[in-house]
Coordinates of C-alpha atoms in Angstrom, one line a residue:
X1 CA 45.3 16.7 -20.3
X2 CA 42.2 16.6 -22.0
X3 CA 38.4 16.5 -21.0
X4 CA 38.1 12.5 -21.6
X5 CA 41.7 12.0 -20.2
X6 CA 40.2 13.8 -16.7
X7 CA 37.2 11.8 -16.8
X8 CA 38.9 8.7 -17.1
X9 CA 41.3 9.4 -14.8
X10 CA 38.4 10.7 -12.1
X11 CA 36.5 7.2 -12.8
X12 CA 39.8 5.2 -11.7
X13 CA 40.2 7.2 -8.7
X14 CA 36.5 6.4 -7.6
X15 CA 37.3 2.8 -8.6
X16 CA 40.1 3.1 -6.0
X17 CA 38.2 4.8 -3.2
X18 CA 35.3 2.5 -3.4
X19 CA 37.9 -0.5 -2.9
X20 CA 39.2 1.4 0.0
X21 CA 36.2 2.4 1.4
X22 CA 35.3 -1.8 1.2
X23 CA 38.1 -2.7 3.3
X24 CA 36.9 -0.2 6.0
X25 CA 35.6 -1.6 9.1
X26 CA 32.1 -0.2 9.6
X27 CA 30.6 -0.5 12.6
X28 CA 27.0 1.2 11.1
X29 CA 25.7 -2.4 10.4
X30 CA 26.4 -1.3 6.8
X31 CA 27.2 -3.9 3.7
X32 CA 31.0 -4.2 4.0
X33 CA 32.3 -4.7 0.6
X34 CA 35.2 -7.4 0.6
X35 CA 38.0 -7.1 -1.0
X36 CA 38.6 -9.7 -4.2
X37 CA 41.9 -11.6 -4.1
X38 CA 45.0 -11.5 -6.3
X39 CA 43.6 -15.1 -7.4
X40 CA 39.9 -14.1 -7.8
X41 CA 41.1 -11.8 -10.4
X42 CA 43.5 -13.8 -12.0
X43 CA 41.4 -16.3 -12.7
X44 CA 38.4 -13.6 -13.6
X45 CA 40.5 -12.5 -16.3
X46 CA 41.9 -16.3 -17.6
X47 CA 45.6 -15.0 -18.7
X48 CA 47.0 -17.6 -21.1
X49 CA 50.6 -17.3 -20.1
X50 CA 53.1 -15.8 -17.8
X51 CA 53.1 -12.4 -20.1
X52 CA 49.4 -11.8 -19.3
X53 CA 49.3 -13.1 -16.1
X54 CA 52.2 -10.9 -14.8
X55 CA 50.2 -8.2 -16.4
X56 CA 46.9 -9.2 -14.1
X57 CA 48.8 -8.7 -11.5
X58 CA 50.6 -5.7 -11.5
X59 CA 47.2 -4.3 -12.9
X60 CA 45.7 -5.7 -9.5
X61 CA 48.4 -4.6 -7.4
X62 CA 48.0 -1.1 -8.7
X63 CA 44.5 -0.6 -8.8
X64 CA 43.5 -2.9 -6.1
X65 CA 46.6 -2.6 -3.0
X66 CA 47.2 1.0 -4.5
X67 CA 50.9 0.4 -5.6
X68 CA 52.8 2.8 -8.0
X69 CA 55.7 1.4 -8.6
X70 CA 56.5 -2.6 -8.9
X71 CA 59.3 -5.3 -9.2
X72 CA 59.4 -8.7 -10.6
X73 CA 59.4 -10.1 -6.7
X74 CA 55.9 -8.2 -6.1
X75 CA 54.6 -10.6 -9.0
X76 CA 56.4 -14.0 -8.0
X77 CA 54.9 -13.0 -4.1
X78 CA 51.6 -12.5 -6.1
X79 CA 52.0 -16.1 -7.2
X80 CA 53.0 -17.7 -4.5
X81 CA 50.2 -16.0 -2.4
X82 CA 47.6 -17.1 -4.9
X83 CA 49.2 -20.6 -4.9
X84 CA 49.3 -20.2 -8.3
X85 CA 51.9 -22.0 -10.4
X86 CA 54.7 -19.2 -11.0
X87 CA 55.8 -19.3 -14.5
X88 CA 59.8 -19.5 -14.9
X89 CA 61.6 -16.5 -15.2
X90 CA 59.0 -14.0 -14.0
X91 CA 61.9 -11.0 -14.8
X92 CA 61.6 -12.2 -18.7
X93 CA 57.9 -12.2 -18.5
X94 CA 57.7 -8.8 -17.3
X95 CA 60.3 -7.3 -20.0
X96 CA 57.7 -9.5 -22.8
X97 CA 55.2 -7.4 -21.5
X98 CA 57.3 -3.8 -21.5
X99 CA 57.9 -5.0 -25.1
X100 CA 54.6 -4.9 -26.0
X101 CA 53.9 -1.9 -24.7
X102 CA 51.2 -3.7 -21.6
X103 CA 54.6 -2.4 -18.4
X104 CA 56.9 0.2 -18.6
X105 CA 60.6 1.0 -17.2
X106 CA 59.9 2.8 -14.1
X107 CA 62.9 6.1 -12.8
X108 CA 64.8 3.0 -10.4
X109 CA 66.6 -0.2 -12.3
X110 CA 63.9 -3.0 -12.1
X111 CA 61.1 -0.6 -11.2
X112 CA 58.2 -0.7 -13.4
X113 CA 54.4 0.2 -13.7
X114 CA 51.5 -0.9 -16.0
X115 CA 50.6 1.3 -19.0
X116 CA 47.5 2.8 -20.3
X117 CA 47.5 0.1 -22.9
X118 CA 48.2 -2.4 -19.9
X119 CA 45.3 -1.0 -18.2
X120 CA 42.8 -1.8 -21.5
X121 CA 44.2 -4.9 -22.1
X122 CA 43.8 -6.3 -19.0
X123 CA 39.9 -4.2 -18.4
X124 CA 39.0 -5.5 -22.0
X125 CA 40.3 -8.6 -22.3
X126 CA 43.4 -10.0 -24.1
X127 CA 43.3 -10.6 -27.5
X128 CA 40.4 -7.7 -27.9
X129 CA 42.8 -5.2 -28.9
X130 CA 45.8 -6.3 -29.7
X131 CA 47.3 -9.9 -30.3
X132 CA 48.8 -11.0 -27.4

């Protein structure tokens, strides 16, 4: 790993903590942070379709609920939580976005977990880097 793969990789984990840290009951009389929602983000990024939007969401549930690993019932929850419309076949969007590189296969059949590129794409903005 190299020196800017450590530093990214150091500025993700402070992401993490800091969301953590918000969600912590503070008794101090301290700002609490609150936690954004699944739909908050969602509709901060503006996915076009069920590709990117499944992408939003396992990069939320990653970097925001602090999951590793992810199926396609963890998105269509994500949806239905949001009370967002869930787009048909949530299984086929996922594998769209493992075939563009955004989700990858995790060790377990129907296991899987956002990407580098995923992460980039979804922190950028889609259509920034790479046709979507």
């Amino acid at each position: 790993m190299n020196e800017e793969e450590i530093k990214k990789r150091f500025e993700k984990i402070e992401k993490r903590l800091d969301v953590l840290e918000g969600r912590k009951n503070i008794s101090s009389g301290s700002t609490i942070l609150k936690k954004k929602s699944v739909k908050e983000f969602i509709l901060e990024k503006s996915p076009q379709d069920g590709v990117q939007s499944a992408t939003c969401i396992a990069y939320y549930l990653e970097n925001f609920e602090g999951r590793e690993v992810l199926t396609s019932k963890d998105i269509q929850k994500c949806f239905k939580d949001a009370k967002l419309q869930t787009p048909p076949n949530v299984p086929d969007k996922v594998q769209k976005a493992i075939g563009r590189g955004w989700i990858a296969k995790g060790e377990k059949r129907g296991e899987f977990y956002l990407t580098q590129t995923g992460e980039k794409i979804v922190e950028e903005g889609f259509g920034k880097n790479e046709k979507s």
